[in-house]
Amino acid sequence: MDQKDSVFGFIGTGNMGGALARAVRHNVDGSRILLANRSPQKAQVLARILEAGTADNGEIAKAADYILLGVKPQMMAQVLEEIGPALAGRQRPFVLVTMAAGLTIARIRELAGGNYPVIRIMPNTPVSVGQGMVLYACSEDVDTETLRTFLEAFAWAGRFSAIAESGIDAGSAVSGCGPAFADLFLEAVADGGVACGLARDQALELAAQMLMGSAGLALETGLPPGVLKDAVCSPGGATIQGVRRLEEAGFRGAVMNAVIAAFERTKELT
């Protein structure tokens, strides 16, 4: 499929579906974006912002080349049952794009009633500002051109990383759940700054830029985090004393356990 002709349909325009619709609008004309939502008014509001069209689920199933299923896992069976007849009647090729945690490509196909091409993605909340991490795995019948068109259309969302489907739950525990863990750390660092006398807005600005810069440095240099940490820890200095207190509190073990707990819960949803 060619990006200049492809139609992108979003079934579900909640936080993540809406963020991805906004992302694709950076590279795709609004006339080739269709939005549907359980609350039609919500889709209409976003459509006005993006200069996109609105439709119902069945219309998107008939017309879109990329059908993004932005619905909760527990709602997926109902939605796919609803659009199943429209999918079965399609003549033009299409791809189902799912972001539902715990639902495998095989399960999506089963619920949809056919062995349709599927791209399974796991985005995170920073896609809303173009700084997201999006994991993706494809069924065997998603060809190179179809995948390329998809990745180019959504490129504004952030960084995309191919992953074996068997690893997508573990990856999601890191990049999908991770923003909540990072936000807790961000808030705690800012609180520490306030306790030391900084104004709240300034403490938050310093902490947020510090996190963003540290992440950028790790990605840009490719150096192990331990090496980057050691570069800040001067002998007998302030930083190493802060690190010591974090280690005393079991900081690293707590973070690891948070990722593992998120992973185990995701497996329970499968």
Short mmCIF file of C-alpha atoms in Angstrom, two decimals, residues 141-262:
data_model
loop_
_atom_site.label_atom_id
_atom_site.label_comp_id
_atom_site.label_asym_id
_atom_site.label_seq_id
_atom_site.Cartn_x
_atom_site.Cartn_y
_atom_site.Cartn_z
CA ASP A 141 1.60 -11.57 5.58
CA VAL A 142 2.41 -7.91 6.26
CA ASP A 143 4.73 -7.12 3.36
CA THR A 144 7.65 -4.71 3.41
CA GLU A 145 5.85 -1.95 1.52
CA THR A 146 2.80 -2.11 3.80
CA LEU A 147 4.98 -1.88 6.90
CA ARG A 148 7.07 0.93 5.42
CA THR A 149 3.95 2.97 4.68
CA PHE A 150 2.71 2.45 8.22
CA LEU A 151 6.01 3.46 9.82
CA GLU A 152 6.38 6.54 7.63
CA ALA A 153 2.83 7.67 8.32
CA PHE A 154 3.25 7.42 12.10
CA ALA A 155 6.89 8.53 12.30
CA TRP A 156 6.07 11.74 14.20
CA ALA A 157 4.96 9.65 17.19
CA GLY A 158 8.56 8.88 18.14
CA ARG A 159 10.85 5.89 18.03
CA PHE A 160 9.64 2.54 16.61
CA SER A 161 11.27 -0.77 17.47
CA ALA A 162 10.52 -4.17 15.92
CA ILE A 163 10.22 -6.94 18.49
CA ALA A 164 9.34 -10.61 18.40
CA GLU A 165 5.75 -11.00 19.54
CA SER A 166 6.93 -13.31 22.30
CA GLY A 167 8.81 -10.34 23.80
CA ILE A 168 6.12 -7.70 23.45
CA ASP A 169 4.71 -8.14 26.96
CA ALA A 170 8.16 -7.71 28.50
CA GLY A 171 8.86 -4.74 26.27
CA SER A 172 5.55 -3.17 27.23
CA ALA A 173 6.36 -3.54 30.92
CA VAL A 174 9.42 -1.36 30.29
CA SER A 175 8.27 1.23 27.75
CA GLY A 176 4.49 1.08 28.14
CA CYS A 177 4.26 1.03 31.94
CA GLY A 178 7.59 2.80 32.45
CA PRO A 179 6.28 6.37 32.03
CA ALA A 180 4.30 5.95 35.26
CA PHE A 181 7.46 4.83 37.05
CA ALA A 182 9.41 7.72 35.54
CA ASP A 183 6.68 10.16 36.58
CA LEU A 184 6.93 8.94 40.16
CA PHE A 185 10.69 9.51 40.09
CA LEU A 186 10.23 12.90 38.42
CA GLU A 187 7.76 13.99 41.09
CA ALA A 188 10.02 12.71 43.88
CA VAL A 189 13.10 14.54 42.55
CA ALA A 190 11.08 17.75 42.21
CA ASP A 191 9.73 17.28 45.75
CA GLY A 192 13.31 16.95 46.96
CA GLY A 193 14.15 20.23 45.26
CA VAL A 194 11.20 21.92 46.96
CA ALA A 195 12.35 20.52 50.30
CA CYS A 196 15.72 22.15 49.64
CA GLY A 197 14.12 25.54 48.99
CA LEU A 198 13.34 25.65 45.26
CA ALA A 199 10.05 26.96 43.95
CA ARG A 200 7.76 24.12 42.76
CA ASP A 201 7.69 25.14 39.08
CA GLN A 202 11.45 25.56 38.93
CA ALA A 203 12.11 22.27 40.71
CA LEU A 204 9.85 20.47 38.23
CA GLU A 205 11.51 22.14 35.25
CA LEU A 206 14.97 21.15 36.48
CA ALA A 207 13.92 17.58 37.19
CA ALA A 208 12.07 17.11 33.88
CA GLN A 209 14.91 18.49 31.76
CA MET A 210 17.38 16.39 33.73
CA LEU A 211 15.41 13.21 32.96
CA MET A 212 14.98 14.10 29.29
CA GLY A 213 18.65 15.00 28.90
CA SER A 214 19.86 11.88 30.69
CA ALA A 215 17.72 9.67 28.46
CA GLY A 216 18.93 11.50 25.36
CA LEU A 217 22.55 11.08 26.45
CA ALA A 218 22.06 7.34 26.93
CA LEU A 219 20.49 6.95 23.47
CA GLU A 220 22.98 9.23 21.73
CA THR A 221 26.14 7.72 23.20
CA GLY A 222 25.03 4.10 23.56
CA LEU A 223 27.04 3.93 26.79
CA PRO A 224 25.83 1.70 29.63
CA PRO A 225 23.90 3.63 32.29
CA GLY A 226 26.45 2.57 34.88
CA VAL A 227 29.22 4.31 32.94
CA LEU A 228 27.16 7.48 32.65
CA LYS A 229 26.34 7.32 36.36
CA ASP A 230 30.02 6.93 37.27
CA ALA A 231 30.88 10.01 35.20
CA VAL A 232 28.70 12.11 37.53
CA CYS A 233 29.93 10.55 40.77
CA SER A 234 33.10 12.40 41.71
CA PRO A 235 35.15 10.82 44.53
CA GLY A 236 33.88 12.09 47.87
CA GLY A 237 31.29 14.25 46.11
CA ALA A 238 27.61 14.98 46.60
CA THR A 239 26.25 12.66 43.90
CA ILE A 240 27.76 9.46 45.24
CA GLN A 241 26.23 10.20 48.64
CA GLY A 242 22.83 10.52 46.99
CA VAL A 243 23.41 7.23 45.15
CA ARG A 244 24.35 5.59 48.46
CA ARG A 245 21.03 6.63 49.99
CA LEU A 246 19.10 5.29 47.00
CA GLU A 247 20.92 1.97 47.30
CA GLU A 248 20.18 1.83 51.03
CA ALA A 249 16.49 2.25 50.21
CA GLY A 250 16.56 -0.57 47.67
CA PHE A 251 15.90 1.76 44.74
CA ARG A 252 17.08 -0.50 41.94
CA GLY A 253 15.40 -3.59 43.36
CA ALA A 254 12.12 -1.70 43.73
CA VAL A 255 12.24 -0.51 40.11
CA MET A 256 13.06 -4.00 38.84
CA ASN A 257 10.19 -5.45 40.86
CA ALA A 258 7.82 -2.83 39.43
CA VAL A 259 8.71 -3.89 35.86
CA ILE A 260 8.36 -7.58 36.73
CA ALA A 261 5.00 -7.01 38.42
CA ALA A 262 3.72 -5.14 35.36
#
